[in-house]
Short mmCIF file of C-alpha atoms in Angstrom, two decimals:
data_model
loop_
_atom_site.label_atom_id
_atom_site.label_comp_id
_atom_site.label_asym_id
_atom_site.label_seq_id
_atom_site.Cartn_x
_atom_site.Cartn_y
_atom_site.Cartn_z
CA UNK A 1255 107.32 27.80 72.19
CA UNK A 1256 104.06 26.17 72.85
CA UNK A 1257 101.85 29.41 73.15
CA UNK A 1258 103.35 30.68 69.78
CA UNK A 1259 101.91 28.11 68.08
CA UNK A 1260 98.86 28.01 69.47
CA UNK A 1261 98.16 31.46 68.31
CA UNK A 1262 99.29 30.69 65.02
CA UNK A 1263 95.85 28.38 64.71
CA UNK A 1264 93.14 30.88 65.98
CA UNK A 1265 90.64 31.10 62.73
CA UNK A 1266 90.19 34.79 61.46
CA UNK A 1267 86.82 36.59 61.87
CA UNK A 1268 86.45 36.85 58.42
CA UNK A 1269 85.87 32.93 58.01
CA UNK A 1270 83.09 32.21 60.92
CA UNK A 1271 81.20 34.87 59.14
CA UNK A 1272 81.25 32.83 55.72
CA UNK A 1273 80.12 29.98 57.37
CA UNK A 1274 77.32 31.96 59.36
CA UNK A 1275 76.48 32.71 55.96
CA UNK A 1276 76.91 29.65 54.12
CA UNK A 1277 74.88 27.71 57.17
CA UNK A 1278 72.07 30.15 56.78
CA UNK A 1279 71.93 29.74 53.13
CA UNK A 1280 71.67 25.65 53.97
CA UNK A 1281 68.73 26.67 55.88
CA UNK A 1282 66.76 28.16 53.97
CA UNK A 1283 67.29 26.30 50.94
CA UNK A 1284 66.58 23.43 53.27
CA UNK A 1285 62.97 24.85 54.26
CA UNK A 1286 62.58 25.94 50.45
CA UNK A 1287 62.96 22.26 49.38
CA UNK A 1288 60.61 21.02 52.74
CA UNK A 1289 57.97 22.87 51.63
CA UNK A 1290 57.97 21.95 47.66
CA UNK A 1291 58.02 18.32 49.17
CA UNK A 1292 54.89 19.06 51.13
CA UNK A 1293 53.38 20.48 47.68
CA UNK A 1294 53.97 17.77 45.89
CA UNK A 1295 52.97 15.17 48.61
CA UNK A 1296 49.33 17.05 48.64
CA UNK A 1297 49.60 17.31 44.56
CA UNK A 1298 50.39 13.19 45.00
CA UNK A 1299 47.54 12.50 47.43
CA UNK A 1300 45.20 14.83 44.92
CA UNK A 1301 46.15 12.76 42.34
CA UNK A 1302 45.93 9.40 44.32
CA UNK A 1303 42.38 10.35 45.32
CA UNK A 1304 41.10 11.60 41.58
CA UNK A 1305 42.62 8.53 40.07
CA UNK A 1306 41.21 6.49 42.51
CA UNK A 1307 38.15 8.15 41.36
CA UNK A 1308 38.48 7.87 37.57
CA UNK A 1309 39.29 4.15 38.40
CA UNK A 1310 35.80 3.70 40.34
CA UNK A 1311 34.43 5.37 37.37
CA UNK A 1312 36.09 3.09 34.63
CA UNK A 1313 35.08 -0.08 36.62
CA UNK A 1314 31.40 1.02 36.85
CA UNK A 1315 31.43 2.24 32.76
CA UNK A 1316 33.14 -1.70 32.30
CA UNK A 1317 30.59 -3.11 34.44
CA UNK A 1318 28.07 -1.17 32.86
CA UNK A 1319 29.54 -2.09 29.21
CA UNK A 1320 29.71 -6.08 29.74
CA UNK A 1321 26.04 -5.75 31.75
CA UNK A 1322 24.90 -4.09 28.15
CA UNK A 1323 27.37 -7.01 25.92
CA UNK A 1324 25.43 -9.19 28.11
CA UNK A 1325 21.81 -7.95 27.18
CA UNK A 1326 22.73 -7.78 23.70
CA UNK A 1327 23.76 -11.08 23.53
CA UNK A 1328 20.80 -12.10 24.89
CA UNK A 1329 18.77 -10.09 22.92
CA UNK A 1330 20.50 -11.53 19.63
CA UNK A 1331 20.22 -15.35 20.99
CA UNK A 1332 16.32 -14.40 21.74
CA UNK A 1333 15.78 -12.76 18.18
CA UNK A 1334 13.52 -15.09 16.06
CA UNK A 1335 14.87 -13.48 13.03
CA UNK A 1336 18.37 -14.37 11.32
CA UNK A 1337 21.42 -11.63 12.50
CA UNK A 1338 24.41 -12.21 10.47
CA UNK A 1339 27.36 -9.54 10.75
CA UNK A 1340 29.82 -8.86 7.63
CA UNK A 1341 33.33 -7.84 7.92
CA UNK A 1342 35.08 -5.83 5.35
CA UNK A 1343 35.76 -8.75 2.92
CA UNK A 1344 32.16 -9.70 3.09
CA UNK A 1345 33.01 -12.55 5.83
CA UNK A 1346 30.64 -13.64 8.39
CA UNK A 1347 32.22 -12.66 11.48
CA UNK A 1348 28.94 -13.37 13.80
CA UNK A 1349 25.84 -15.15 13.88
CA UNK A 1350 22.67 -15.69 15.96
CA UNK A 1351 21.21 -18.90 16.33
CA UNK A 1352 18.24 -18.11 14.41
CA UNK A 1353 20.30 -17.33 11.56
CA UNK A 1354 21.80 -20.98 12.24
CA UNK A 1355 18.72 -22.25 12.28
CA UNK A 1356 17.10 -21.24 8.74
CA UNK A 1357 21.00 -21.31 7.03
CA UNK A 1358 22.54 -24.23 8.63
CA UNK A 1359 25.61 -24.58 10.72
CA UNK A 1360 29.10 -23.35 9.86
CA UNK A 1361 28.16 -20.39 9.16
CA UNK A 1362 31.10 -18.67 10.74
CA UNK A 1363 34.26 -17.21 8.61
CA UNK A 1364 32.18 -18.33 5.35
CA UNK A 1365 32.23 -15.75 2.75
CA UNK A 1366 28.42 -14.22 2.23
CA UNK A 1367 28.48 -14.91 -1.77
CA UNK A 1368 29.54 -18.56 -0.82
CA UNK A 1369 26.65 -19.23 1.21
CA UNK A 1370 23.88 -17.62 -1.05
CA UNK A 1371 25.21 -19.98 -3.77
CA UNK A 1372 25.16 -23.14 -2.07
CA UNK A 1373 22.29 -23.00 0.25
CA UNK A 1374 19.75 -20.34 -1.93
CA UNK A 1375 17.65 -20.22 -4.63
CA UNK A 1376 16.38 -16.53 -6.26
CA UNK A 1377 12.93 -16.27 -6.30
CA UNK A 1378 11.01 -13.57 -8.89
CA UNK A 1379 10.87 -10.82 -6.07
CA UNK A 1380 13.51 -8.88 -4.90
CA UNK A 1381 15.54 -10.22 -1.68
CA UNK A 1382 13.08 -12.84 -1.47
CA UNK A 1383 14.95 -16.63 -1.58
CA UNK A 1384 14.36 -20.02 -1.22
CA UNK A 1385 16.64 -22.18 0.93
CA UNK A 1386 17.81 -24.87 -1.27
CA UNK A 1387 18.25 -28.68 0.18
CA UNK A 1388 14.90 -28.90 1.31
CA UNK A 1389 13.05 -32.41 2.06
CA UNK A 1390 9.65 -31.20 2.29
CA UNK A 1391 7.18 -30.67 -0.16
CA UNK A 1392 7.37 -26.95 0.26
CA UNK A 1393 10.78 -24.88 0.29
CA UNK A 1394 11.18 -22.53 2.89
CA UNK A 1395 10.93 -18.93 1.44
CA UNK A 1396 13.03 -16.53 3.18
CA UNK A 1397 13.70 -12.56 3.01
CA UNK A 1398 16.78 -11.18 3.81
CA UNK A 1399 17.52 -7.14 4.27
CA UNK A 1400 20.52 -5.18 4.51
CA UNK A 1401 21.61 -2.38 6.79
CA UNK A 1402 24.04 -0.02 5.27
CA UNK A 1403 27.74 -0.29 4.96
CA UNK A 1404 29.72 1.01 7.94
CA UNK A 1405 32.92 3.34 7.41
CA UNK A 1406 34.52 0.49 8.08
CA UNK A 1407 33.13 -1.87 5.34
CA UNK A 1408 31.14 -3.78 7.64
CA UNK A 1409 27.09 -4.63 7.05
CA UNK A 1410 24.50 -6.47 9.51
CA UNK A 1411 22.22 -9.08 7.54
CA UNK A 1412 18.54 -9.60 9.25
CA UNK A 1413 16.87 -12.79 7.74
CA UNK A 1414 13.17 -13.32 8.20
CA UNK A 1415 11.16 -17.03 7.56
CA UNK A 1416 8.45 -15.76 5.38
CA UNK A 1417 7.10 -19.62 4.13
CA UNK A 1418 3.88 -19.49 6.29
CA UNK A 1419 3.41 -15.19 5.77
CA UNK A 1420 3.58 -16.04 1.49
CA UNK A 1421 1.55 -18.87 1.78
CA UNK A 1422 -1.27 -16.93 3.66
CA UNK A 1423 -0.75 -14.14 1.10
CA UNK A 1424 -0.95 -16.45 -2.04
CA UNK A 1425 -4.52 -17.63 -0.03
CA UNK A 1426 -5.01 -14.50 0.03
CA UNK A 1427 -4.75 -13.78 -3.05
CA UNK A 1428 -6.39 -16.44 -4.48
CA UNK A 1429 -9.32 -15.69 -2.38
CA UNK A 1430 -9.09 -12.29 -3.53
CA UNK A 1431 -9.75 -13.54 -7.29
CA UNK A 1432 -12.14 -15.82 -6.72
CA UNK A 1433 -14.37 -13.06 -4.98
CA UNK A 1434 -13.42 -10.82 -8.25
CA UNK A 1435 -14.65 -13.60 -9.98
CA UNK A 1436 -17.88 -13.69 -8.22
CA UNK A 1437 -18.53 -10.09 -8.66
CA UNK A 1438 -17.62 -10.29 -12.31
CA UNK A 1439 -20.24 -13.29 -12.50
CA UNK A 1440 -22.70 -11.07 -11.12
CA UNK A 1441 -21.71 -7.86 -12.38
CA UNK A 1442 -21.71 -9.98 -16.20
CA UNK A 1443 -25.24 -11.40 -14.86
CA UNK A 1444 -26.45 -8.57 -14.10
CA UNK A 1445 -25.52 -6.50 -17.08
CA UNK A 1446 -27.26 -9.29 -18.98
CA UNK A 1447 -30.18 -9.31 -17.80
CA UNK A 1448 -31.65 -6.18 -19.31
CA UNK A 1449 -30.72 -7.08 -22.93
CA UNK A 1450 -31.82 -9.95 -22.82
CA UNK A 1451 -35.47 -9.91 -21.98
CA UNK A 1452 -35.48 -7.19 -24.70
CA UNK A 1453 -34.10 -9.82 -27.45
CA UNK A 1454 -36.55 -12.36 -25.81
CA UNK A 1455 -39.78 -10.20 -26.17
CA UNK A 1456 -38.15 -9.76 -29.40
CA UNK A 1457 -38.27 -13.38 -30.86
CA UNK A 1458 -41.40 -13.58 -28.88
CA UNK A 1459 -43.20 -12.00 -31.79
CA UNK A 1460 -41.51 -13.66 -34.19
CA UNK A 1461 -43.49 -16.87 -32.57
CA UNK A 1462 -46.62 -14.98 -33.91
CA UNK A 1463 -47.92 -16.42 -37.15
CA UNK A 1464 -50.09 -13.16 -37.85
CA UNK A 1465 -47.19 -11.13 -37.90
CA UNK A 1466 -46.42 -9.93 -41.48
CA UNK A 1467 -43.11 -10.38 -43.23
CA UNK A 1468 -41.98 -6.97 -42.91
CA UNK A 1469 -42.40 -7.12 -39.08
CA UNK A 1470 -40.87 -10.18 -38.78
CA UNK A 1471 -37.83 -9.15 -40.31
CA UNK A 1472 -37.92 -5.72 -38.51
CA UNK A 1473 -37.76 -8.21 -35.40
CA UNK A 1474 -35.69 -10.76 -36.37
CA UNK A 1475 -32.89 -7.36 -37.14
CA UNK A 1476 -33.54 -6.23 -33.56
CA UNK A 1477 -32.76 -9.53 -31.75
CA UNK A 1478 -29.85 -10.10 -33.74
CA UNK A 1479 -28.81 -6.78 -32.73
CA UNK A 1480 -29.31 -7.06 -29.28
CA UNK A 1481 -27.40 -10.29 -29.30
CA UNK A 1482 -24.68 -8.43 -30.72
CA UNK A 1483 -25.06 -6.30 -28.17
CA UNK A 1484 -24.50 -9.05 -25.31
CA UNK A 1485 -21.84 -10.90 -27.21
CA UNK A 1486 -20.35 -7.40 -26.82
CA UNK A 1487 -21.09 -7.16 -23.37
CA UNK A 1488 -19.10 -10.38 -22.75
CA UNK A 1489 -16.46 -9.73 -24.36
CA UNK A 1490 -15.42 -6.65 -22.29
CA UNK A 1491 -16.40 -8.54 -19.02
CA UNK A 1492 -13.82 -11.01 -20.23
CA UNK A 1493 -11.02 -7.92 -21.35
CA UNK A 1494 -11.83 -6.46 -17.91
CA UNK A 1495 -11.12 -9.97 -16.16
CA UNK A 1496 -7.82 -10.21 -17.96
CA UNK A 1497 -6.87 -7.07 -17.21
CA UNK A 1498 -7.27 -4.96 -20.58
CA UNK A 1499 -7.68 -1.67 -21.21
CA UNK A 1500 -11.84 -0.53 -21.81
CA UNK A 1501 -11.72 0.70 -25.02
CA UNK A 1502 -12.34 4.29 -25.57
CA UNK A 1503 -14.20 5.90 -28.28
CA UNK A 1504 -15.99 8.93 -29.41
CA UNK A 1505 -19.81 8.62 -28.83
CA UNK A 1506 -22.78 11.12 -30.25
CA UNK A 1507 -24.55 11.26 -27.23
CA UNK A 1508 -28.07 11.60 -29.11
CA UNK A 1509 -26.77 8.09 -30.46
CA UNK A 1510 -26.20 6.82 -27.25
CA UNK A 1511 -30.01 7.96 -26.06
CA UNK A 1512 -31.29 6.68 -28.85
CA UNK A 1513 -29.78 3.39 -28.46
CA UNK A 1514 -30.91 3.44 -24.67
CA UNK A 1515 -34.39 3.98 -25.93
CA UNK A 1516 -34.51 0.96 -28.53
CA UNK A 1517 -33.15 -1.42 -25.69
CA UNK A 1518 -35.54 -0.51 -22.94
CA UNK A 1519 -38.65 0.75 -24.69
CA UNK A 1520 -40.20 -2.45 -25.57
CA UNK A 1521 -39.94 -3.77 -21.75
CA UNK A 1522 -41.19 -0.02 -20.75
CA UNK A 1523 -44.53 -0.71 -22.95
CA UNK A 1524 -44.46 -4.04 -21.25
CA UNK A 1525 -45.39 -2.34 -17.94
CA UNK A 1526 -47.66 0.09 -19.83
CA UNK A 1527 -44.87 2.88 -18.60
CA UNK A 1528 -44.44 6.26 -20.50
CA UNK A 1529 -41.18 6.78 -21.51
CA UNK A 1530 -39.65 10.21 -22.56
CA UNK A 1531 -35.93 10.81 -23.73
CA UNK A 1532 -35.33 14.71 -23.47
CA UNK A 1533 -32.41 15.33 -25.65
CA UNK A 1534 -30.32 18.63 -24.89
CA UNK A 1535 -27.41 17.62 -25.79
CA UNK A 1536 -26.90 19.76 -28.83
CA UNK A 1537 -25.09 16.95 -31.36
CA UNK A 1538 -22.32 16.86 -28.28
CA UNK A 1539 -19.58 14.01 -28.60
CA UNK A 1540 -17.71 12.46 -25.63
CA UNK A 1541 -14.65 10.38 -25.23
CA UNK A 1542 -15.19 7.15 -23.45
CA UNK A 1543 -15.92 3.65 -22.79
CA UNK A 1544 -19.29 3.45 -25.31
CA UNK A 1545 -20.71 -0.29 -23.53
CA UNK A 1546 -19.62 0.64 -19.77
CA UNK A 1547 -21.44 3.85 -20.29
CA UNK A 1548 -24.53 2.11 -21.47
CA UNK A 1549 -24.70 -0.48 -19.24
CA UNK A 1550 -24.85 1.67 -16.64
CA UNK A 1551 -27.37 3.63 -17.75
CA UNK A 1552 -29.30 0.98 -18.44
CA UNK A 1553 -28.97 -0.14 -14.89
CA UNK A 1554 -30.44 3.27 -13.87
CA UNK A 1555 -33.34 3.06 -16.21
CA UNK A 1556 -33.81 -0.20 -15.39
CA UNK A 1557 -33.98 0.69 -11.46
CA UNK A 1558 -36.59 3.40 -12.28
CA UNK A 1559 -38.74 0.49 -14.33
CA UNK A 1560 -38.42 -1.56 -10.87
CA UNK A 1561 -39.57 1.84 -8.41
CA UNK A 1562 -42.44 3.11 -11.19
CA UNK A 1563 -46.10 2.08 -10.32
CA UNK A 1564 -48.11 0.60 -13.35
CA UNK A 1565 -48.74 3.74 -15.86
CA UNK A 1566 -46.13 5.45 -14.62
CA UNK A 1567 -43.46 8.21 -15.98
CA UNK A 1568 -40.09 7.75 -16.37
CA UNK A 1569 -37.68 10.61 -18.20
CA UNK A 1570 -34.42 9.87 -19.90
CA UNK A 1571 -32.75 13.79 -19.99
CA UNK A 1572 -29.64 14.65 -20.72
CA UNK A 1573 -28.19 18.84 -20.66
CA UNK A 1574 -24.91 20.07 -21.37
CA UNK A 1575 -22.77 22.57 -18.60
CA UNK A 1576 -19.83 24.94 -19.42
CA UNK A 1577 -17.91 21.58 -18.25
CA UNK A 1578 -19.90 19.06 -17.76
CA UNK A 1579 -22.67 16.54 -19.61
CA UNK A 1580 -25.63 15.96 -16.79
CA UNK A 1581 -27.32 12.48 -17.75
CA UNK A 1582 -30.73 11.86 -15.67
CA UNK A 1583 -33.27 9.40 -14.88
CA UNK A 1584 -36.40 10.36 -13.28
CA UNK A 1585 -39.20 8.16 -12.34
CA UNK A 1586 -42.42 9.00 -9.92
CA UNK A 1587 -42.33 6.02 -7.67
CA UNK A 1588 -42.51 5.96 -4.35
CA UNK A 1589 -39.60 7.79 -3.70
CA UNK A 1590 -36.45 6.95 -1.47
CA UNK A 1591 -36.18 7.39 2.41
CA UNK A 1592 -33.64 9.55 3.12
CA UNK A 1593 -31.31 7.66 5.70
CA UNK A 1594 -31.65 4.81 2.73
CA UNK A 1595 -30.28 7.03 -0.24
CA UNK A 1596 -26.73 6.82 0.31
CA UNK A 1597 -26.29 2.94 1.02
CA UNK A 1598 -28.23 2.02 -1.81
CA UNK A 1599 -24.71 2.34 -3.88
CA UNK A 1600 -23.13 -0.70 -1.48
CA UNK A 1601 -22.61 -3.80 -3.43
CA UNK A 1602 -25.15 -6.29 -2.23
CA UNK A 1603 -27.82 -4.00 -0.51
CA UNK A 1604 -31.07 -3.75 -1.90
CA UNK A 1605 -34.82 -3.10 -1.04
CA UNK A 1606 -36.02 -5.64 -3.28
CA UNK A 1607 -36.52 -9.04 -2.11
CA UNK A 1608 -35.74 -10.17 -5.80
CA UNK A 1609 -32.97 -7.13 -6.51
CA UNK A 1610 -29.32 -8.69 -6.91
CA UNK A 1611 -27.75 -5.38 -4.70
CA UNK A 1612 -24.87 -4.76 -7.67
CA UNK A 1613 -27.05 -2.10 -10.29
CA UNK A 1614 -25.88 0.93 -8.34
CA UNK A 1615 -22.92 -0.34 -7.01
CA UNK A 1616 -22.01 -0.70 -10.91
CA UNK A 1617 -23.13 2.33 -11.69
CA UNK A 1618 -20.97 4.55 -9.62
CA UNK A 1619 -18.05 1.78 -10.02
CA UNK A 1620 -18.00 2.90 -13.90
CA UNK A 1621 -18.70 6.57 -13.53
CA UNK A 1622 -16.47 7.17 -10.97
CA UNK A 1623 -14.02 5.40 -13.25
CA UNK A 1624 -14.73 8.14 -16.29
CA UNK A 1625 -13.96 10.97 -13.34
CA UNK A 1626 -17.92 11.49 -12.59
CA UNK A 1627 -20.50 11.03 -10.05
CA UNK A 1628 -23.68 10.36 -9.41
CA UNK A 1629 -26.30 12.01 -7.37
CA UNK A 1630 -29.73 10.81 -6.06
CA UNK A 1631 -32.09 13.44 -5.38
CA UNK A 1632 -35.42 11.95 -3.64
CA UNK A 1633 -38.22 13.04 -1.72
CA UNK A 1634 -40.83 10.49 -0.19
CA UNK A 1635 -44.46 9.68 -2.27
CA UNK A 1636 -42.91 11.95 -5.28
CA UNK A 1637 -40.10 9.86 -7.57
CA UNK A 1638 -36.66 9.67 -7.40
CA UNK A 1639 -33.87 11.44 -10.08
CA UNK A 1640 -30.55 10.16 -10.57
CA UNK A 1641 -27.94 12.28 -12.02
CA UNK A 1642 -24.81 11.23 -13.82
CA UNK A 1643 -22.44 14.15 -14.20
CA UNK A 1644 -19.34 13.32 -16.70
CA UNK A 1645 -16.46 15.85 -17.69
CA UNK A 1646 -17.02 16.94 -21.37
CA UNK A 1647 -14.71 16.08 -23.84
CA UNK A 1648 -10.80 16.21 -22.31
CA UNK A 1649 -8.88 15.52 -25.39
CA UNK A 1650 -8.00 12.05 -24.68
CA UNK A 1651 -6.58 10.26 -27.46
CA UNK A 1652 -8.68 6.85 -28.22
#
């Protein structure tokens, strides 16, 4: 009974086989899933190590960020110029202390517009202001520049202390017109000069009780004229000095030669010197400032007068080109040393003990001005020639 039931238990073949099977399966999936663990424990230790990495990297780019916020900082506190940063709404969102110290404190969350119209005054040039609230007798002048507007809105404001820069300018400036104003003197002296020993040699004869009525009117006419002339004279040194415009005109040149001949002639014969206009200019007009033009070639003649020895030649010319007029003044002095020529135009240099310096400096001044030059051609123990070359008529309007 007890055998019979034992063999009733015994497990068929068929099962072990599944379960050979089935174990062998658990194996391998087993091994499958051990070695996908060891993948991703060496992806996980990769990972570990490269963060660890990117972390080392981010902490030196932070350290290397606030070392730079630092600097900056520094560099804004340092500044000696104003640094005020807008926001969008036009709010001061930072200052330096620099820009504390020229605007005053609470500076910070103000609205720009608020602060230029409590603590600024407008001045007549652009971005220039003056701070308003001032005790002493000078306002501060300051100028204040503006970047350009971010994307976002935002602007910096730099804000310079300009009080002692403008006051150096404005002495400056004033020195500048009181040394125009010395040169004008001299240049007006010296433009004088000439015409006026003319008028005086004129009303010297009129001293002369032998001189006949005729004559005395003839030179009576000629020193009122050349009075004229240096009330005219004046006049444009003063329209220069306020600024105004030379008047342009149209001049005969064979006028203008003969008018240069009438005003220096009489001091010519004074030094027994032979004078000689050659007139080539063919009945030519020109365009231009009639008294500047004389003057300055009176100045020329009057420099030859000054280089000719007693009985000496001088030669007045004047020859048209296809586009130019050639003025020239020739004398046979002593002639001009070569490393001399070209700084005899420099204001103030001379080779006379009693020469002012200014006659050539004027001379190319006002030639220069009409678009010419002027030329020196000179050769030692055989005269000098200066030429004057103007442009011919250009169809300027007067």
């Amino acid at each position: 009974m007890q055998s019979k039931n034992i063999s009733k238990i015994k497990p068929v073949p068929a099962d072990q086989e599944q379960l050979k099977l089935a174990f062998a399966a658990f194996n391998e999936a087993s091994e499958q899933l051990s070695g996908v663990y060891q993948d991703l424990q060496h992806q996980v230790a990769q990972l570990t190590r490269e963060l660890a990495l990117a972390n080392g990297e981010l902490h030196k780019q932070l350290i290397a960020k606030e070392n730079l916020s630092q600097q900056l900082s520094l560099l804004l506190n340092a500044l000696p110029g104003g640094v005020i940063a807008l926001d969008a709404q036009e709010r001061i969102e930072q200052v330096n202390p620099a820009a504390i110290a020229i605007l005053g404190e609470s500076l910070l969350g103000l609205a720009w517009q608020q602060v230029v119209q409590e603590r600024l005054a407008p001045t007549a040039i652009i971005n220039e202001w003056l701070l308003k609230q001032e005790h002493r007798a000078r306002p501060r002048r300051i100028r204040i520049e503006s970047s350009a507007t971010d994307p976002a809105g935002r602007r910096i404001l730099l804000i310079n202390d300009i009080t002692e820069a403008y006051a150096m300018q404005e002495i400056i400036r004033r020195n500048q017109r009181l040394t125009s104003m010395g040169e004008m003197a001299a240049n007006l002296a010296h433009q004088l000069r000439t015409p006026l020993s003319t008028a005086l040699l004129y009303a010297n004869h009129l001293g002369n009780d032998a001189l006949p009525s005729a004559e005395r009117k003839k030179f009576a006419a000629k020193t009122i004229e050349r009075l004229h002339h240096l009330e005219h004279l004046t006049k444009d040194m003063l329209r220069f000095v306020k600024g105004e415009a030379r008047r342009r005109e149209h001049v005969v040149i064979s006028d203008l030669l003969a008018e240069l001949r009438q005003v220096v002639e009489p001091q010519m014969a004074q030094r027994d010197l032979q004078f000689t206009v050659d007139d080539r200019s063919a009945a030519e007009t020109m365009i231009t400032d009639h008294q500047a033009l004389c003057g300055a070639m009176i100045n020329l003649l009057e420099n030859a007068m000054q280089a000719s020895p007693l009985g000496g030649q001088i030669v007045l010319a004047c020859r048209l080109q296809e586009k130019n007029i050639i003025f020239s003044v020739q004398d046979d002095g002593p002639g001009i040393d070569a490393a001399l020529q070209e700084r005899l135009f420099e204001p103030f240099f001379t080779t006379r003990a009693e020469g002012t310096g200014l006659g050539l400096a004027i001379v190319r001044g006002v030639i220069e001005s009409m678009g010419g030059d002027v030329q020196i051609h000179s050769t030692p123990d055989k005269g000098t020639e200066f030429r004057v070359r103007l442009p011919r008529n250009t169809g300027e309007k007067v």
